[in-house]
Amino acid sequence: MEGDHSHSYWDGNDTKAFLKDAQQRALTTTIALTLVKHLIDVVNPDVVSMVTHTSNLPAPALRKFHQIAVVFAQNGYEAGEADPWNGHHIWMMTRGTQLANGR
């Protein structure tokens, strides 16, 4: 945020200007995964869908999306990638029936 203006960053190409160092990028990924875990704990959604904003992302970018899906899987969700559509990748995470029934 700069004053009343905010900017959305949709992929790594947008953030390269200020996250130049590999350690900074790795830390940012770790923070994002931690925040996903926190949101799961607080919001506890039944279903989450995740779609890439940018089409035809390279494998390193897609690995980060897979890491997010793994966080869901580690927290009782069935998580997996659907077939890509027009170069966009899609993941679905559904809370397992054991958690849905309060067990």
PDB file of N, CA and C in Angstrom:
ATOM      1  N   MET A   1       0.842  -1.181   0.000  1.00  0.00           N
ATOM      2  CA  MET A   1       0.000   0.000   0.000  1.00  0.00           C
ATOM      3  C   MET A   1       0.888   1.246   0.000  1.00  0.00           C
ATOM      4  N   GLU A   2       0.501   2.160  -0.805  1.00  0.00           N
ATOM      5  CA  GLU A   2       1.131   3.471  -0.816  1.00  0.00           C
ATOM      6  C   GLU A   2       0.023   4.491  -0.655  1.00  0.00           C
ATOM      7  N   GLY A   3      -0.151   5.005   0.557  1.00  0.00           N
ATOM      8  CA  GLY A   3      -1.251   5.927   0.789  1.00  0.00           C
ATOM      9  C   GLY A   3      -2.571   5.228   0.602  1.00  0.00           C
ATOM     10  N   ASP A   4      -3.385   5.750  -0.292  1.00  0.00           N
ATOM     11  CA  ASP A   4      -4.697   5.158  -0.572  1.00  0.00           C
ATOM     12  C   ASP A   4      -4.654   4.175  -1.732  1.00  0.00           C
ATOM     13  N   HIS A   5      -3.469   3.916  -2.267  1.00  0.00           N
ATOM     14  CA  HIS A   5      -3.333   3.058  -3.438  1.00  0.00           C
ATOM     15  C   HIS A   5      -2.780   1.694  -3.031  1.00  0.00           C
ATOM     16  N   SER A   6      -3.371   0.651  -3.566  1.00  0.00           N
ATOM     17  CA  SER A   6      -2.823  -0.690  -3.364  1.00  0.00           C
ATOM     18  C   SER A   6      -2.577  -1.300  -4.741  1.00  0.00           C
ATOM     19  N   HIS A   7      -1.685  -2.276  -4.770  1.00  0.00           N
ATOM     20  CA  HIS A   7      -1.361  -2.950  -6.020  1.00  0.00           C
ATOM     21  C   HIS A   7      -1.464  -4.451  -5.800  1.00  0.00           C
ATOM     22  N   SER A   8      -2.071  -5.148  -6.725  1.00  0.00           N
ATOM     23  CA  SER A   8      -2.168  -6.602  -6.661  1.00  0.00           C
ATOM     24  C   SER A   8      -1.021  -7.221  -7.442  1.00  0.00           C
ATOM     25  N   TYR A   9      -0.420  -8.232  -6.848  1.00  0.00           N
ATOM     26  CA  TYR A   9       0.652  -8.972  -7.499  1.00  0.00           C
ATOM     27  C   TYR A   9       0.123 -10.368  -7.786  1.00  0.00           C
ATOM     28  N   TRP A  10       0.072 -10.739  -9.066  1.00  0.00           N
ATOM     29  CA  TRP A  10      -0.565 -11.989  -9.453  1.00  0.00           C
ATOM     30  C   TRP A  10       0.399 -13.144  -9.655  1.00  0.00           C
ATOM     31  N   ASP A  11       1.661 -12.864  -9.901  1.00  0.00           N
ATOM     32  CA  ASP A  11       2.608 -13.969 -10.032  1.00  0.00           C
ATOM     33  C   ASP A  11       4.025 -13.485  -9.794  1.00  0.00           C
ATOM     34  N   GLY A  12       4.951 -14.416  -9.805  1.00  0.00           N
ATOM     35  CA  GLY A  12       6.346 -14.127  -9.518  1.00  0.00           C
ATOM     36  C   GLY A  12       6.979 -13.116 -10.450  1.00  0.00           C
ATOM     37  N   ASN A  13       6.488 -13.020 -11.672  1.00  0.00           N
ATOM     38  CA  ASN A  13       7.038 -12.012 -12.576  1.00  0.00           C
ATOM     39  C   ASN A  13       6.802 -10.606 -12.037  1.00  0.00           C
ATOM     40  N   ASP A  14       5.684 -10.414 -11.330  1.00  0.00           N
ATOM     41  CA  ASP A  14       5.376  -9.107 -10.747  1.00  0.00           C
ATOM     42  C   ASP A  14       6.225  -8.805  -9.517  1.00  0.00           C
ATOM     43  N   THR A  15       6.641  -9.841  -8.805  1.00  0.00           N
ATOM     44  CA  THR A  15       7.349  -9.622  -7.539  1.00  0.00           C
ATOM     45  C   THR A  15       8.870  -9.663  -7.670  1.00  0.00           C
ATOM     46  N   LYS A  16       9.378  -9.997  -8.833  1.00  0.00           N
ATOM     47  CA  LYS A  16      10.831 -10.097  -9.008  1.00  0.00           C
ATOM     48  C   LYS A  16      11.553  -8.786  -8.725  1.00  0.00           C
ATOM     49  N   ALA A  17      10.884  -7.668  -8.951  1.00  0.00           N
ATOM     50  CA  ALA A  17      11.524  -6.368  -8.744  1.00  0.00           C
ATOM     51  C   ALA A  17      11.889  -6.134  -7.277  1.00  0.00           C
ATOM     52  N   PHE A  18      11.108  -6.689  -6.340  1.00  0.00           N
ATOM     53  CA  PHE A  18      11.413  -6.450  -4.928  1.00  0.00           C
ATOM     54  C   PHE A  18      11.705  -7.717  -4.132  1.00  0.00           C
ATOM     55  N   LEU A  19      11.534  -8.879  -4.733  1.00  0.00           N
ATOM     56  CA  LEU A  19      11.946 -10.141  -4.115  1.00  0.00           C
ATOM     57  C   LEU A  19      13.012 -10.776  -4.997  1.00  0.00           C
ATOM     58  N   LYS A  20      14.164 -10.152  -5.022  1.00  0.00           N
ATOM     59  CA  LYS A  20      15.232 -10.573  -5.934  1.00  0.00           C
ATOM     60  C   LYS A  20      16.001 -11.778  -5.413  1.00  0.00           C
ATOM     61  N   ASP A  21      16.145 -11.864  -4.127  1.00  0.00           N
ATOM     62  CA  ASP A  21      16.954 -12.895  -3.500  1.00  0.00           C
ATOM     63  C   ASP A  21      16.167 -14.195  -3.339  1.00  0.00           C
ATOM     64  N   ALA A  22      16.805 -15.317  -3.617  1.00  0.00           N
ATOM     65  CA  ALA A  22      16.148 -16.620  -3.497  1.00  0.00           C
ATOM     66  C   ALA A  22      15.671 -16.885  -2.067  1.00  0.00           C
ATOM     67  N   GLN A  23      16.429 -16.430  -1.079  1.00  0.00           N
ATOM     68  CA  GLN A  23      16.021 -16.618   0.314  1.00  0.00           C
ATOM     69  C   GLN A  23      14.765 -15.810   0.628  1.00  0.00           C
ATOM     70  N   GLN A  24      14.645 -14.627   0.064  1.00  0.00           N
ATOM     71  CA  GLN A  24      13.445 -13.818   0.263  1.00  0.00           C
ATOM     72  C   GLN A  24      12.229 -14.518  -0.342  1.00  0.00           C
ATOM     73  N   ARG A  25      12.413 -15.081  -1.525  1.00  0.00           N
ATOM     74  CA  ARG A  25      11.303 -15.773  -2.181  1.00  0.00           C
ATOM     75  C   ARG A  25      10.904 -17.025  -1.404  1.00  0.00           C
ATOM     76  N   ALA A  26      11.899 -17.755  -0.895  1.00  0.00           N
ATOM     77  CA  ALA A  26      11.610 -18.954  -0.103  1.00  0.00           C
ATOM     78  C   ALA A  26      10.885 -18.583   1.191  1.00  0.00           C
ATOM     79  N   LEU A  27      11.316 -17.504   1.839  1.00  0.00           N
ATOM     80  CA  LEU A  27      10.657 -17.054   3.059  1.00  0.00           C
ATOM     81  C   LEU A  27       9.220 -16.625   2.765  1.00  0.00           C
ATOM     82  N   THR A  28       9.018 -15.956   1.649  1.00  0.00           N
ATOM     83  CA  THR A  28       7.676 -15.529   1.257  1.00  0.00           C
ATOM     84  C   THR A  28       6.766 -16.740   1.042  1.00  0.00           C
ATOM     85  N   THR A  29       7.283 -17.771   0.419  1.00  0.00           N
ATOM     86  CA  THR A  29       6.504 -18.999   0.223  1.00  0.00           C
ATOM     87  C   THR A  29       6.156 -19.634   1.567  1.00  0.00           C
ATOM     88  N   THR A  30       7.129 -19.693   2.469  1.00  0.00           N
ATOM     89  CA  THR A  30       6.894 -20.254   3.800  1.00  0.00           C
ATOM     90  C   THR A  30       5.816 -19.460   4.539  1.00  0.00           C
ATOM     91  N   ILE A  31       5.885 -18.148   4.456  1.00  0.00           N
ATOM     92  CA  ILE A  31       4.878 -17.299   5.107  1.00  0.00           C
ATOM     93  C   ILE A  31       3.501 -17.556   4.501  1.00  0.00           C
ATOM     94  N   ALA A  32       3.429 -17.641   3.187  1.00  0.00           N
ATOM     95  CA  ALA A  32       2.147 -17.890   2.525  1.00  0.00           C
ATOM     96  C   ALA A  32       1.560 -19.233   2.957  1.00  0.00           C
ATOM     97  N   LEU A  33       2.383 -20.266   3.039  1.00  0.00           N
ATOM     98  CA  LEU A  33       1.904 -21.588   3.464  1.00  0.00           C
ATOM     99  C   LEU A  33       1.443 -21.560   4.916  1.00  0.00           C
ATOM    100  N   THR A  34       2.138 -20.813   5.760  1.00  0.00           N
ATOM    101  CA  THR A  34       1.737 -20.659   7.159  1.00  0.00           C
ATOM    102  C   THR A  34       0.390 -19.946   7.254  1.00  0.00           C
ATOM    103  N   LEU A  35       0.202 -18.931   6.428  1.00  0.00           N
ATOM    104  CA  LEU A  35      -1.072 -18.214   6.415  1.00  0.00           C
ATOM    105  C   LEU A  35      -2.214 -19.101   5.915  1.00  0.00           C
ATOM    106  N   VAL A  36      -1.945 -19.949   4.947  1.00  0.00           N
ATOM    107  CA  VAL A  36      -2.970 -20.887   4.472  1.00  0.00           C
ATOM    108  C   VAL A  36      -3.380 -21.809   5.613  1.00  0.00           C
ATOM    109  N   LYS A  37      -2.415 -22.331   6.345  1.00  0.00           N
ATOM    110  CA  LYS A  37      -2.712 -23.206   7.491  1.00  0.00           C
ATOM    111  C   LYS A  37      -3.548 -22.456   8.523  1.00  0.00           C
ATOM    112  N   HIS A  38      -3.192 -21.210   8.800  1.00  0.00           N
ATOM    113  CA  HIS A  38      -3.946 -20.406   9.770  1.00  0.00           C
ATOM    114  C   HIS A  38      -5.383 -20.183   9.288  1.00  0.00           C
ATOM    115  N   LEU A  39      -5.551 -19.890   8.015  1.00  0.00           N
ATOM    116  CA  LEU A  39      -6.903 -19.705   7.480  1.00  0.00           C
ATOM    117  C   LEU A  39      -7.725 -20.985   7.572  1.00  0.00           C
ATOM    118  N   ILE A  40      -7.096 -22.119   7.329  1.00  0.00           N
ATOM    119  CA  ILE A  40      -7.803 -23.397   7.489  1.00  0.00           C
ATOM    120  C   ILE A  40      -8.277 -23.538   8.933  1.00  0.00           C
ATOM    121  N   ASP A  41      -7.398 -23.237   9.883  1.00  0.00           N
ATOM    122  CA  ASP A  41      -7.743 -23.358  11.304  1.00  0.00           C
ATOM    123  C   ASP A  41      -8.874 -22.414  11.701  1.00  0.00           C
ATOM    124  N   VAL A  42      -8.870 -21.201  11.177  1.00  0.00           N
ATOM    125  CA  VAL A  42      -9.839 -20.187  11.592  1.00  0.00           C
ATOM    126  C   VAL A  42     -11.152 -20.294  10.819  1.00  0.00           C
ATOM    127  N   VAL A  43     -11.061 -20.432   9.500  1.00  0.00           N
ATOM    128  CA  VAL A  43     -12.255 -20.407   8.658  1.00  0.00           C
ATOM    129  C   VAL A  43     -12.876 -21.795   8.517  1.00  0.00           C
ATOM    130  N   ASN A  44     -12.024 -22.823   8.433  1.00  0.00           N
ATOM    131  CA  ASN A  44     -12.474 -24.212   8.320  1.00  0.00           C
ATOM    132  C   ASN A  44     -13.489 -24.398   7.183  1.00  0.00           C
ATOM    133  N   PRO A  45     -13.128 -23.999   5.964  1.00  0.00           N
ATOM    134  CA  PRO A  45     -14.088 -24.088   4.855  1.00  0.00           C
ATOM    135  C   PRO A  45     -14.370 -25.538   4.463  1.00  0.00           C
ATOM    136  N   ASP A  46     -15.553 -25.767   3.928  1.00  0.00           N
ATOM    137  CA  ASP A  46     -15.895 -27.099   3.433  1.00  0.00           C
ATOM    138  C   ASP A  46     -15.212 -27.388   2.102  1.00  0.00           C
ATOM    139  N   VAL A  47     -15.197 -26.380   1.234  1.00  0.00           N
ATOM    140  CA  VAL A  47     -14.646 -26.537  -0.109  1.00  0.00           C
ATOM    141  C   VAL A  47     -13.820 -25.299  -0.459  1.00  0.00           C
ATOM    142  N   VAL A  48     -12.676 -25.533  -1.078  1.00  0.00           N
ATOM    143  CA  VAL A  48     -11.838 -24.443  -1.574  1.00  0.00           C
ATOM    144  C   VAL A  48     -11.429 -24.792  -2.996  1.00  0.00           C
ATOM    145  N   SER A  49     -11.578 -23.838  -3.898  1.00  0.00           N
ATOM    146  CA  SER A  49     -11.054 -24.025  -5.251  1.00  0.00           C
ATOM    147  C   SER A  49      -9.973 -22.981  -5.468  1.00  0.00           C
ATOM    148  N   MET A  50      -8.956 -23.370  -6.198  1.00  0.00           N
ATOM    149  CA  MET A  50      -7.807 -22.506  -6.450  1.00  0.00           C
ATOM    150  C   MET A  50      -7.495 -22.586  -7.939  1.00  0.00           C
ATOM    151  N   VAL A  51      -7.412 -21.436  -8.580  1.00  0.00           N
ATOM    152  CA  VAL A  51      -7.160 -21.364 -10.019  1.00  0.00           C
ATOM    153  C   VAL A  51      -6.024 -20.375 -10.262  1.00  0.00           C
ATOM    154  N   THR A  52      -5.101 -20.730 -11.112  1.00  0.00           N
ATOM    155  CA  THR A  52      -4.028 -19.798 -11.432  1.00  0.00           C
ATOM    156  C   THR A  52      -4.594 -18.588 -12.163  1.00  0.00           C
ATOM    157  N   HIS A  53      -4.110 -17.431 -11.812  1.00  0.00           N
ATOM    158  CA  HIS A  53      -4.546 -16.194 -12.469  1.00  0.00           C
ATOM    159  C   HIS A  53      -3.911 -16.091 -13.852  1.00  0.00           C
ATOM    160  N   THR A  54      -2.641 -16.448 -13.927  1.00  0.00           N
ATOM    161  CA  THR A  54      -1.871 -16.379 -15.168  1.00  0.00           C
ATOM    162  C   THR A  54      -1.880 -17.749 -15.833  1.00  0.00           C
ATOM    163  N   SER A  55      -2.070 -17.767 -17.126  1.00  0.00           N
ATOM    164  CA  SER A  55      -2.061 -19.043 -17.844  1.00  0.00           C
ATOM    165  C   SER A  55      -0.641 -19.481 -18.158  1.00  0.00           C
ATOM    166  N   ASN A  56      -0.499 -20.771 -18.344  1.00  0.00           N
ATOM    167  CA  ASN A  56       0.765 -21.384 -18.769  1.00  0.00           C
ATOM    168  C   ASN A  56       1.942 -21.026 -17.862  1.00  0.00           C
ATOM    169  N   LEU A  57       1.727 -21.140 -16.556  1.00  0.00           N
ATOM    170  CA  LEU A  57       2.809 -20.871 -15.614  1.00  0.00           C
ATOM    171  C   LEU A  57       3.886 -21.942 -15.730  1.00  0.00           C
ATOM    172  N   PRO A  58       5.128 -21.583 -15.446  1.00  0.00           N
ATOM    173  CA  PRO A  58       6.208 -22.568 -15.474  1.00  0.00           C
ATOM    174  C   PRO A  58       6.113 -23.515 -14.275  1.00  0.00           C
ATOM    175  N   ALA A  59       6.788 -24.644 -14.382  1.00  0.00           N
ATOM    176  CA  ALA A  59       6.744 -25.674 -13.338  1.00  0.00           C
ATOM    177  C   ALA A  59       7.089 -25.142 -11.947  1.00  0.00           C
ATOM    178  N   PRO A  60       8.111 -24.277 -11.776  1.00  0.00           N
ATOM    179  CA  PRO A  60       8.406 -23.783 -10.419  1.00  0.00           C
ATOM    180  C   PRO A  60       7.222 -23.040  -9.783  1.00  0.00           C
ATOM    181  N   ALA A  61       6.488 -22.300 -10.561  1.00  0.00           N
ATOM    182  CA  ALA A  61       5.313 -21.595 -10.028  1.00  0.00           C
ATOM    183  C   ALA A  61       4.217 -22.590  -9.664  1.00  0.00           C
ATOM    184  N   LEU A  62       4.019 -23.592 -10.477  1.00  0.00           N
ATOM    185  CA  LEU A  62       2.983 -24.589 -10.193  1.00  0.00           C
ATOM    186  C   LEU A  62       3.315 -25.404  -8.948  1.00  0.00           C
ATOM    187  N   ARG A  63       4.606 -25.598  -8.670  1.00  0.00           N
ATOM    188  CA  ARG A  63       5.005 -26.324  -7.457  1.00  0.00           C
ATOM    189  C   ARG A  63       4.492 -25.605  -6.215  1.00  0.00           C
ATOM    190  N   LYS A  64       4.474 -24.294  -6.236  1.00  0.00           N
ATOM    191  CA  LYS A  64       3.973 -23.538  -5.081  1.00  0.00           C
ATOM    192  C   LYS A  64       2.482 -23.786  -4.882  1.00  0.00           C
ATOM    193  N   PHE A  65       1.732 -23.884  -5.955  1.00  0.00           N
ATOM    194  CA  PHE A  65       0.309 -24.198  -5.848  1.00  0.00           C
ATOM    195  C   PHE A  65       0.122 -25.610  -5.294  1.00  0.00           C
ATOM    196  N   HIS A  66       0.956 -26.532  -5.742  1.00  0.00           N
ATOM    197  CA  HIS A  66       0.885 -27.899  -5.219  1.00  0.00           C
ATOM    198  C   HIS A  66       1.194 -27.916  -3.723  1.00  0.00           C
ATOM    199  N   GLN A  67       2.141 -27.079  -3.286  1.00  0.00           N
ATOM    200  CA  GLN A  67       2.463 -26.995  -1.862  1.00  0.00           C
ATOM    201  C   GLN A  67       1.247 -26.528  -1.063  1.00  0.00           C
ATOM    202  N   ILE A  68       0.495 -25.594  -1.605  1.00  0.00           N
ATOM    203  CA  ILE A  68      -0.719 -25.134  -0.931  1.00  0.00           C
ATOM    204  C   ILE A  68      -1.713 -26.289  -0.822  1.00  0.00           C
ATOM    205  N   ALA A  69      -1.871 -27.052  -1.892  1.00  0.00           N
ATOM    206  CA  ALA A  69      -2.784 -28.199  -1.863  1.00  0.00           C
ATOM    207  C   ALA A  69      -2.329 -29.220  -0.822  1.00  0.00           C
ATOM    208  N   VAL A  70      -1.030 -29.395  -0.661  1.00  0.00           N
ATOM    209  CA  VAL A  70      -0.501 -30.331   0.345  1.00  0.00           C
ATOM    210  C   VAL A  70      -0.873 -29.865   1.751  1.00  0.00           C
ATOM    211  N   VAL A  71      -0.811 -28.564   2.001  1.00  0.00           N
ATOM    212  CA  VAL A  71      -1.211 -28.048   3.319  1.00  0.00           C
ATOM    213  C   VAL A  71      -2.661 -28.442   3.610  1.00  0.00           C
ATOM    214  N   PHE A  72      -3.523 -28.305   2.617  1.00  0.00           N
ATOM    215  CA  PHE A  72      -4.916 -28.729   2.801  1.00  0.00           C
ATOM    216  C   PHE A  72      -4.990 -30.228   3.069  1.00  0.00           C
ATOM    217  N   ALA A  73      -4.247 -31.023   2.303  1.00  0.00           N
ATOM    218  CA  ALA A  73      -4.271 -32.482   2.484  1.00  0.00           C
ATOM    219  C   ALA A  73      -3.781 -32.869   3.878  1.00  0.00           C
ATOM    220  N   GLN A  74      -2.790 -32.162   4.390  1.00  0.00           N
ATOM    221  CA  GLN A  74      -2.258 -32.442   5.722  1.00  0.00           C
ATOM    222  C   GLN A  74      -3.243 -32.047   6.824  1.00  0.00           C
ATOM    223  N   ASN A  75      -4.267 -31.309   6.451  1.00  0.00           N
ATOM    224  CA  ASN A  75      -5.236 -30.830   7.429  1.00  0.00           C
ATOM    225  C   ASN A  75      -6.630 -31.403   7.195  1.00  0.00           C
ATOM    226  N   GLY A  76      -6.669 -32.621   6.653  1.00  0.00           N
ATOM    227  CA  GLY A  76      -7.921 -33.355   6.564  1.00  0.00           C
ATOM    228  C   GLY A  76      -8.746 -33.120   5.320  1.00  0.00           C
ATOM    229  N   TYR A  77      -8.170 -32.519   4.298  1.00  0.00           N
ATOM    230  CA  TYR A  77      -8.905 -32.269   3.062  1.00  0.00           C
ATOM    231  C   TYR A  77      -8.478 -33.257   1.992  1.00  0.00           C
ATOM    232  N   GLU A  78      -9.415 -33.591   1.134  1.00  0.00           N
ATOM    233  CA  GLU A  78      -9.080 -34.288  -0.101  1.00  0.00           C
ATOM    234  C   GLU A  78      -8.686 -33.181  -1.066  1.00  0.00           C
ATOM    235  N   ALA A  79      -7.475 -33.246  -1.578  1.00  0.00           N
ATOM    236  CA  ALA A  79      -6.957 -32.158  -2.406  1.00  0.00           C
ATOM    237  C   ALA A  79      -6.346 -32.731  -3.670  1.00  0.00           C
ATOM    238  N   GLY A  80      -6.668 -32.115  -4.792  1.00  0.00           N
ATOM    239  CA  GLY A  80      -6.097 -32.571  -6.044  1.00  0.00           C
ATOM    240  C   GLY A  80      -6.286 -31.567  -7.155  1.00  0.00           C
ATOM    241  N   GLU A  81      -5.516 -31.764  -8.200  1.00  0.00           N
ATOM    242  CA  GLU A  81      -5.564 -30.874  -9.357  1.00  0.00           C
ATOM    243  C   GLU A  81      -6.533 -31.425 -10.389  1.00  0.00           C
ATOM    244  N   ALA A  82      -7.315 -30.546 -10.960  1.00  0.00           N
ATOM    245  CA  ALA A  82      -8.218 -30.906 -12.060  1.00  0.00           C
ATOM    246  C   ALA A  82      -7.476 -30.717 -13.380  1.00  0.00           C
ATOM    247  N   ASP A  83      -8.127 -31.053 -14.466  1.00  0.00           N
ATOM    248  CA  ASP A  83      -7.532 -30.853 -15.776  1.00  0.00           C
ATOM    249  C   ASP A  83      -7.378 -29.354 -16.050  1.00  0.00           C
ATOM    250  N   PRO A  84      -6.229 -28.934 -16.601  1.00  0.00           N
ATOM    251  CA  PRO A  84      -6.054 -27.515 -16.944  1.00  0.00           C
ATOM    252  C   PRO A  84      -7.103 -27.077 -17.965  1.00  0.00           C
ATOM    253  N   TRP A  85      -7.423 -25.788 -17.933  1.00  0.00           N
ATOM    254  CA  TRP A  85      -8.388 -25.207 -18.856  1.00  0.00           C
ATOM    255  C   TRP A  85      -7.805 -23.925 -19.415  1.00  0.00           C
ATOM    256  N   ASN A  86      -7.599 -23.882 -20.722  1.00  0.00           N
ATOM    257  CA  ASN A  86      -7.022 -22.706 -21.397  1.00  0.00           C
ATOM    258  C   ASN A  86      -5.718 -22.251 -20.752  1.00  0.00           C
ATOM    259  N   GLY A  87      -4.908 -23.189 -20.326  1.00  0.00           N
ATOM    260  CA  GLY A  87      -3.623 -22.867 -19.727  1.00  0.00           C
ATOM    261  C   GLY A  87      -3.675 -22.549 -18.245  1.00  0.00           C
ATOM    262  N   HIS A  88      -4.865 -22.514 -17.680  1.00  0.00           N
ATOM    263  CA  HIS A  88      -5.021 -22.257 -16.242  1.00  0.00           C
ATOM    264  C   HIS A  88      -5.125 -23.587 -15.504  1.00  0.00           C
ATOM    265  N   HIS A  89      -4.476 -23.648 -14.361  1.00  0.00           N
ATOM    266  CA  HIS A  89      -4.503 -24.858 -13.549  1.00  0.00           C
ATOM    267  C   HIS A  89      -5.491 -24.665 -12.411  1.00  0.00           C
ATOM    268  N   ILE A  90      -6.137 -25.770 -12.032  1.00  0.00           N
ATOM    269  CA  ILE A  90      -7.229 -25.730 -11.065  1.00  0.00           C
ATOM    270  C   ILE A  90      -6.999 -26.813 -10.016  1.00  0.00           C
ATOM    271  N   TRP A  91      -7.198 -26.455  -8.749  1.00  0.00           N
ATOM    272  CA  TRP A  91      -7.134 -27.414  -7.652  1.00  0.00           C
ATOM    273  C   TRP A  91      -8.432 -27.319  -6.864  1.00  0.00           C
ATOM    274  N   MET A  92      -8.871 -28.449  -6.343  1.00  0.00           N
ATOM    275  CA  MET A  92     -10.058 -28.496  -5.489  1.00  0.00           C
ATOM    276  C   MET A  92      -9.663 -29.152  -4.171  1.00  0.00           C
ATOM    277  N   MET A  93     -10.090 -28.548  -3.082  1.00  0.00           N
ATOM    278  CA  MET A  93      -9.852 -29.090  -1.761  1.00  0.00           C
ATOM    279  C   MET A  93     -11.208 -29.212  -1.061  1.00  0.00           C
ATOM    280  N   THR A  94     -11.539 -30.421  -0.637  1.00  0.00           N
ATOM    281  CA  THR A  94     -12.811 -30.685   0.015  1.00  0.00           C
ATOM    282  C   THR A  94     -12.533 -31.296   1.377  1.00  0.00           C
ATOM    283  N   ARG A  95     -13.152 -30.744   2.391  1.00  0.00           N
ATOM    284  CA  ARG A  95     -12.952 -31.258   3.734  1.00  0.00           C
ATOM    285  C   ARG A  95     -13.412 -32.697   3.791  1.00  0.00           C
ATOM    286  N   GLY A  96     -12.600 -33.559   4.360  1.00  0.00           N
ATOM    287  CA  GLY A  96     -12.922 -34.989   4.473  1.00  0.00           C
ATOM    288  C   GLY A  96     -14.185 -35.214   5.282  1.00  0.00           C
ATOM    289  N   THR A  97     -14.859 -36.321   5.014  1.00  0.00           N
ATOM    290  CA  THR A  97     -16.132 -36.613   5.679  1.00  0.00           C
ATOM    291  C   THR A  97     -15.958 -36.801   7.172  1.00  0.00           C
ATOM    292  N   GLN A  98     -14.805 -37.299   7.608  1.00  0.00           N
ATOM    293  CA  GLN A  98     -14.585 -37.456   9.058  1.00  0.00           C
ATOM    294  C   GLN A  98     -14.623 -36.104   9.741  1.00  0.00           C
ATOM    295  N   LEU A  99     -13.994 -35.088   9.147  1.00  0.00           N
ATOM    296  CA  LEU A  99     -14.007 -33.759   9.750  1.00  0.00           C
ATOM    297  C   LEU A  99     -15.386 -33.134   9.630  1.00  0.00           C
ATOM    298  N   ALA A 100     -16.061 -33.376   8.520  1.00  0.00           N
ATOM    299  CA  ALA A 100     -17.388 -32.783   8.320  1.00  0.00           C
ATOM    300  C   ALA A 100     -18.387 -33.301   9.348  1.00  0.00           C
ATOM    301  N   ASN A 101     -18.186 -34.531   9.794  1.00  0.00           N
ATOM    302  CA  ASN A 101     -19.082 -35.127  10.789  1.00  0.00           C
ATOM    303  C   ASN A 101     -18.629 -34.861  12.214  1.00  0.00           C
ATOM    304  N   GLY A 102     -17.588 -34.037  12.375  1.00  0.00           N
ATOM    305  CA  GLY A 102     -17.109 -33.690  13.708  1.00  0.00           C
ATOM    306  C   GLY A 102     -16.274 -34.749  14.384  1.00  0.00           C
ATOM    307  N   ARG A 103     -15.747 -35.698  13.618  1.00  0.00           N
ATOM    308  CA  ARG A 103     -14.915 -36.751  14.196  1.00  0.00           C
ATOM    309  C   ARG A 103     -13.464 -36.489  13.935  1.00  0.00           C
TER     310      ARG A 103
END
